[in-house]
Amino acid sequence: IEARLPSGKTLDTFDFAAVPMVSRARIAALAEGDSWLAKGTNILCFGPPGVGKTHLSSALGHALIDAGYRVLFTRTTDLVQHLQTARQELKLASAIEKLDKYHLLVLDDLSYVQKSQAETSVLFELISARYERRSLFITANQPFGAWDSVFPDPAMTVAAIDRLVHHAIILEMNTDSYRRKSAQARAVTS
Ligand code: ADP
Ligand code: MG
């Protein structure tokens, strides 16, 4: 699976004023890695489209790479596809093990995964395997209430959420779309 950290989406270009609920100091502390990565703590980032979830996860990824950590950034749908292929080839366990080399795995847009499209129990396998060992940064448009559409059944949804939140930092970005705000600002100044 290819690592594709969006270029240019760094902490330098992230405007913290746009998301008052996410403090620059807190993100700067996370950007050092250390204890949260050592414990396999997860970051769960929720908010509607356009609020900067992808930008922030990518920015933290770039900062951690600069600090010497290994980070893989992927769309969740791509990773599910990758793991499903591995499972069809009876290589799921080793595919998940290979991802162990990454201290942090960014799974962008979890809510775009649909259980009807994919046998998403591979995602559950991944979450279980990394539990208390290796960190995940998950972004989603919807908080947990809507995750029943992602996992194959309610019991698996509960079990996945339980593992993810046991050691987790939750970033709620309930603000206006940055895209829309910048479009409005351009309209006003022109
Ligand atoms: P999301 O993943 O939440 O849908 P994105 O991270 O893709 O949102 O952000 C949408 C666009 O707005 C991107 O071009 C991103 O770089 C920019 N953007 C969003 N939030 C900020 C921010 N706080 N500071 C600077 N740019 C931002
Ligand atoms: Mg996004």
mmCIF file of C-alpha atoms and ligand atoms in Angstrom:
data_model
loop_
_atom_site.group_PDB
_atom_site.id
_atom_site.type_symbol
_atom_site.label_atom_id
_atom_site.label_comp_id
_atom_site.label_asym_id
_atom_site.label_seq_id
_atom_site.Cartn_x
_atom_site.Cartn_y
_atom_site.Cartn_z
ATOM 1 C CA ILE A 1 0.000 0.000 0.000
ATOM 2 C CA GLU A 2 1.268 3.416 -0.969
ATOM 3 C CA ALA A 3 2.019 6.148 1.537
ATOM 4 C CA ARG A 4 0.587 9.392 0.284
ATOM 5 C CA LEU A 5 0.822 12.133 2.867
ATOM 6 C CA PRO A 6 -0.803 15.131 1.184
ATOM 7 C CA SER A 7 2.025 17.559 0.454
ATOM 8 C CA GLY A 8 1.684 21.118 1.691
ATOM 9 C CA LYS A 9 -0.804 20.107 4.396
ATOM 10 C CA THR A 10 1.510 20.864 7.295
ATOM 11 C CA LEU A 11 1.229 22.499 10.707
ATOM 12 C CA ASP A 12 2.798 25.667 9.250
ATOM 13 C CA THR A 13 -0.122 26.097 6.873
ATOM 14 C CA PHE A 14 -2.805 25.106 9.390
ATOM 15 C CA ASP A 15 -4.790 28.040 10.767
ATOM 16 C CA PHE A 16 -5.632 27.147 14.357
ATOM 17 C CA ALA A 17 -7.856 30.213 14.694
ATOM 18 C CA ALA A 18 -10.360 28.453 12.436
ATOM 19 C CA VAL A 19 -10.811 25.602 14.923
ATOM 20 C CA PRO A 20 -10.907 27.086 18.438
ATOM 21 C CA MET A 21 -11.644 23.645 19.912
ATOM 22 C CA VAL A 22 -8.248 22.348 18.771
ATOM 23 C CA SER A 23 -5.383 24.087 20.542
ATOM 24 C CA ARG A 24 -2.060 24.681 18.846
ATOM 25 C CA ALA A 25 -0.234 23.754 22.056
ATOM 26 C CA ARG A 26 -1.980 20.409 22.266
ATOM 27 C CA ILE A 27 -1.186 19.525 18.672
ATOM 28 C CA ALA A 28 2.408 20.702 19.122
ATOM 29 C CA ALA A 29 2.723 18.318 22.079
ATOM 30 C CA LEU A 30 1.296 15.448 20.014
ATOM 31 C CA ALA A 31 3.710 16.298 17.199
ATOM 32 C CA GLU A 32 6.577 15.210 19.446
ATOM 33 C CA GLY A 33 5.248 11.657 19.562
ATOM 34 C CA ASP A 34 6.797 9.948 22.582
ATOM 35 C CA SER A 35 4.399 8.612 25.165
ATOM 36 C CA TRP A 36 1.136 8.537 23.244
ATOM 37 C CA LEU A 37 2.681 6.609 20.369
ATOM 38 C CA ALA A 38 4.513 4.323 22.792
ATOM 39 C CA LYS A 39 1.183 3.403 24.386
ATOM 40 C CA GLY A 40 -0.703 2.977 21.137
ATOM 41 C CA THR A 41 -3.060 5.849 21.929
ATOM 42 C CA ASN A 42 -5.475 6.691 19.099
ATOM 43 C CA ILE A 43 -6.650 10.040 17.810
ATOM 44 C CA LEU A 44 -10.272 10.176 16.694
ATOM 45 C CA CYS A 45 -11.156 13.295 14.776
ATOM 46 C CA PHE A 46 -14.775 14.098 13.938
ATOM 47 C CA GLY A 47 -16.392 16.907 12.010
ATOM 48 C CA PRO A 48 -18.366 17.752 8.894
ATOM 49 C CA PRO A 49 -16.683 18.030 5.468
ATOM 50 C CA GLY A 50 -14.224 20.878 4.956
ATOM 51 C CA VAL A 51 -13.279 21.612 8.579
ATOM 52 C CA GLY A 52 -9.657 20.487 8.186
ATOM 53 C CA LYS A 53 -9.607 16.867 9.365
ATOM 54 C CA THR A 54 -7.480 15.651 6.467
ATOM 55 C CA HIS A 55 -5.201 18.678 6.732
ATOM 56 C CA LEU A 56 -4.675 18.249 10.470
ATOM 57 C CA SER A 57 -4.043 14.486 10.279
ATOM 58 C CA SER A 58 -1.601 15.008 7.436
ATOM 59 C CA ALA A 59 0.120 17.870 9.277
ATOM 60 C CA LEU A 60 0.611 15.749 12.361
ATOM 61 C CA GLY A 61 1.879 12.930 10.127
ATOM 62 C CA HIS A 62 4.484 15.205 8.510
ATOM 63 C CA ALA A 63 5.602 16.475 11.923
ATOM 64 C CA LEU A 64 5.986 12.954 13.308
ATOM 65 C CA ILE A 65 7.984 11.866 10.253
ATOM 66 C CA ASP A 66 10.254 14.868 10.846
ATOM 67 C CA ALA A 67 10.615 13.665 14.447
ATOM 68 C CA GLY A 68 11.782 10.272 13.168
ATOM 69 C CA TYR A 69 8.577 8.210 13.335
ATOM 70 C CA ARG A 70 7.089 6.091 10.587
ATOM 71 C CA VAL A 71 3.632 7.202 9.468
ATOM 72 C CA LEU A 72 1.319 5.830 6.779
ATOM 73 C CA PHE A 73 -1.472 8.039 5.483
ATOM 74 C CA THR A 74 -4.259 6.305 3.586
ATOM 75 C CA ARG A 75 -7.893 6.696 2.753
ATOM 76 C CA THR A 76 -9.772 4.137 4.821
ATOM 77 C CA THR A 77 -11.499 2.780 1.703
ATOM 78 C CA ASP A 78 -8.086 2.117 0.080
ATOM 79 C CA LEU A 79 -6.826 0.312 3.156
ATOM 80 C CA VAL A 80 -9.972 -1.818 3.395
ATOM 81 C CA GLN A 81 -9.523 -2.726 -0.265
ATOM 82 C CA HIS A 82 -5.872 -3.598 0.332
ATOM 83 C CA LEU A 83 -6.680 -5.794 3.340
ATOM 84 C CA GLN A 84 -9.538 -7.526 1.555
ATOM 85 C CA THR A 85 -7.260 -8.459 -1.314
ATOM 86 C CA ALA A 86 -4.783 -9.801 1.219
ATOM 87 C CA ARG A 87 -7.503 -11.835 2.836
ATOM 88 C CA GLN A 88 -8.555 -13.343 -0.489
ATOM 89 C CA GLU A 89 -4.933 -14.419 -0.894
ATOM 90 C CA LEU A 90 -4.960 -15.802 2.675
ATOM 91 C CA LYS A 91 -2.392 -13.195 3.671
ATOM 92 C CA LEU A 92 -4.464 -10.964 5.963
ATOM 93 C CA ALA A 93 -2.433 -11.660 9.107
ATOM 94 C CA SER A 94 0.857 -10.858 7.424
ATOM 95 C CA ALA A 95 -0.591 -7.761 5.719
ATOM 96 C CA ILE A 96 -1.686 -6.457 9.134
ATOM 97 C CA GLU A 97 1.682 -7.372 10.619
ATOM 98 C CA LYS A 98 3.469 -5.418 7.899
ATOM 99 C CA LEU A 99 1.570 -2.318 9.009
ATOM 100 C CA ASP A 100 3.151 -2.711 12.445
ATOM 101 C CA LYS A 101 6.211 -0.916 11.170
ATOM 102 C CA TYR A 102 4.176 2.278 11.182
ATOM 103 C CA HIS A 103 3.980 3.972 14.562
ATOM 104 C CA LEU A 104 0.954 5.812 13.259
ATOM 105 C CA LEU A 105 -1.557 4.790 10.634
ATOM 106 C CA VAL A 106 -3.802 7.627 9.453
ATOM 107 C CA LEU A 107 -7.150 6.241 8.284
ATOM 108 C CA ASP A 108 -8.788 9.162 6.559
ATOM 109 C CA ASP A 109 -12.574 9.228 6.098
ATOM 110 C CA LEU A 110 -13.696 6.123 7.929
ATOM 111 C CA SER A 111 -17.323 7.054 7.340
ATOM 112 C CA TYR A 112 -16.898 6.569 3.575
ATOM 113 C CA VAL A 113 -16.509 2.835 4.134
ATOM 114 C CA GLN A 114 -19.795 1.046 3.621
ATOM 115 C CA LYS A 115 -20.311 -2.463 4.862
ATOM 116 C CA SER A 116 -22.441 -3.207 1.824
ATOM 117 C CA GLN A 117 -19.471 -2.434 -0.430
ATOM 118 C CA ALA A 118 -16.901 -4.343 1.476
ATOM 119 C CA GLU A 119 -16.426 -7.047 4.011
ATOM 120 C CA THR A 120 -15.230 -4.566 6.602
ATOM 121 C CA SER A 121 -14.375 -7.117 9.247
ATOM 122 C CA VAL A 122 -10.804 -6.639 7.945
ATOM 123 C CA LEU A 123 -10.956 -3.194 9.530
ATOM 124 C CA PHE A 124 -11.961 -4.750 12.802
ATOM 125 C CA GLU A 125 -9.044 -7.193 12.553
ATOM 126 C CA LEU A 126 -6.692 -4.257 12.080
ATOM 127 C CA ILE A 127 -8.133 -2.338 15.039
ATOM 128 C CA SER A 128 -7.847 -5.405 17.275
ATOM 129 C CA ALA A 129 -4.295 -6.135 16.174
ATOM 130 C CA ARG A 130 -3.094 -2.599 16.916
ATOM 131 C CA TYR A 131 -4.966 -2.264 20.210
ATOM 132 C CA GLU A 132 -2.671 -0.915 22.981
ATOM 133 C CA ARG A 133 0.357 -1.337 20.692
ATOM 134 C CA ARG A 134 0.215 0.901 17.667
ATOM 135 C CA SER A 135 -1.690 4.141 17.135
ATOM 136 C CA LEU A 136 -4.401 5.029 14.655
ATOM 137 C CA PHE A 137 -5.518 8.515 13.632
ATOM 138 C CA ILE A 138 -9.053 8.112 12.348
ATOM 139 C CA THR A 139 -11.038 10.893 10.728
ATOM 140 C CA ALA A 140 -14.782 10.626 10.179
ATOM 141 C CA ASN A 141 -17.641 12.901 9.230
ATOM 142 C CA GLN A 142 -19.845 11.190 11.776
ATOM 143 C CA PRO A 143 -19.166 10.293 15.381
ATOM 144 C CA PHE A 144 -19.784 6.792 16.707
ATOM 145 C CA GLY A 145 -23.563 6.872 16.437
ATOM 146 C CA ALA A 146 -23.318 6.437 12.667
ATOM 147 C CA TRP A 147 -20.661 3.713 12.617
ATOM 148 C CA ASP A 148 -23.205 0.933 12.318
ATOM 149 C CA SER A 149 -23.065 1.578 8.593
ATOM 150 C CA VAL A 150 -19.339 0.739 8.575
ATOM 151 C CA PHE A 151 -18.973 -2.531 10.482
ATOM 152 C CA PRO A 152 -20.739 -5.778 9.543
ATOM 153 C CA ASP A 153 -22.929 -5.999 12.636
ATOM 154 C CA PRO A 154 -23.782 -4.020 15.791
ATOM 155 C CA ALA A 155 -21.695 -6.267 18.055
ATOM 156 C CA MET A 156 -18.606 -5.660 15.949
ATOM 157 C CA THR A 157 -19.303 -1.912 15.891
ATOM 158 C CA VAL A 158 -19.446 -1.864 19.697
ATOM 159 C CA ALA A 159 -16.301 -3.982 20.003
ATOM 160 C CA ALA A 160 -14.390 -1.780 17.543
ATOM 161 C CA ILE A 161 -15.433 1.457 19.248
ATOM 162 C CA ASP A 162 -14.620 -0.018 22.662
ATOM 163 C CA ARG A 163 -11.030 -0.776 21.626
ATOM 164 C CA LEU A 164 -10.561 2.520 19.811
ATOM 165 C CA VAL A 165 -11.751 4.747 22.649
ATOM 166 C CA HIS A 166 -10.089 2.891 25.526
ATOM 167 C CA HIS A 167 -6.929 4.963 24.982
ATOM 168 C CA ALA A 168 -7.935 7.836 22.749
ATOM 169 C CA ILE A 169 -7.753 11.544 22.209
ATOM 170 C CA ILE A 170 -10.961 12.841 20.684
ATOM 171 C CA LEU A 171 -10.873 15.961 18.535
ATOM 172 C CA GLU A 172 -14.334 17.286 17.763
ATOM 173 C CA MET A 173 -14.126 19.811 14.948
ATOM 174 C CA ASN A 174 -17.679 21.035 14.861
ATOM 175 C CA THR A 175 -17.179 24.260 13.017
ATOM 176 C CA ASP A 176 -17.919 25.786 9.627
ATOM 177 C CA SER A 177 -16.266 24.441 6.514
ATOM 178 C CA TYR A 178 -12.910 26.152 5.901
ATOM 179 C CA ARG A 179 -13.534 25.840 2.169
ATOM 180 C CA ARG A 180 -16.805 27.705 2.487
ATOM 181 C CA LYS A 181 -15.316 30.332 4.823
ATOM 182 C CA SER A 182 -12.438 31.060 2.451
ATOM 183 C CA ALA A 183 -14.817 31.216 -0.508
ATOM 184 C CA GLN A 184 -16.956 33.726 1.394
ATOM 185 C CA ALA A 185 -13.887 35.778 2.336
ATOM 186 C CA ARG A 186 -12.864 35.926 -1.327
ATOM 187 C CA ALA A 187 -16.372 37.013 -2.324
ATOM 188 C CA VAL A 188 -16.339 39.848 0.233
ATOM 189 C CA THR A 189 -12.915 41.195 -0.731
ATOM 190 C CA SER A 190 -13.422 41.019 -4.496
HETATM 191 P P1 ADP B 1 -11.918 17.709 5.789
HETATM 192 O O1 ADP B 1 -10.916 16.613 5.693
HETATM 193 O O2 ADP B 1 -12.387 17.963 7.186
HETATM 194 O O3 ADP B 1 -13.076 17.539 4.849
HETATM 195 P P2 ADP B 1 -9.783 19.280 4.629
HETATM 196 O O4 ADP B 1 -8.669 19.023 5.581
HETATM 197 O O5 ADP B 1 -9.736 18.568 3.339
HETATM 198 O O6 ADP B 1 -11.196 19.061 5.347
HETATM 199 O O7 ADP B 1 -9.866 20.857 4.389
HETATM 200 C C1 ADP B 1 -10.478 21.423 3.240
HETATM 201 C C2 ADP B 1 -9.567 22.483 2.635
HETATM 202 O O8 ADP B 1 -9.454 23.584 3.531
HETATM 203 C C3 ADP B 1 -8.152 21.984 2.417
HETATM 204 O O9 ADP B 1 -7.610 22.641 1.293
HETATM 205 C C4 ADP B 1 -7.427 22.414 3.681
HETATM 206 O O10 ADP B 1 -6.041 22.590 3.473
HETATM 207 C C5 ADP B 1 -8.127 23.708 4.032
HETATM 208 N N1 ADP B 1 -8.237 23.901 5.473
HETATM 209 C C6 ADP B 1 -9.166 23.365 6.294
HETATM 210 N N2 ADP B 1 -9.001 23.777 7.554
HETATM 211 C C7 ADP B 1 -7.933 24.582 7.543
HETATM 212 C C8 ADP B 1 -7.250 25.330 8.546
HETATM 213 N N3 ADP B 1 -7.663 25.330 9.825
HETATM 214 N N4 ADP B 1 -6.177 26.067 8.178
HETATM 215 C C9 ADP B 1 -5.772 26.082 6.881
HETATM 216 N N5 ADP B 1 -6.370 25.400 5.882
HETATM 217 C C10 ADP B 1 -7.434 24.662 6.206
HETATM 218 MG MG MG B 2 -10.976 14.962 4.478
#
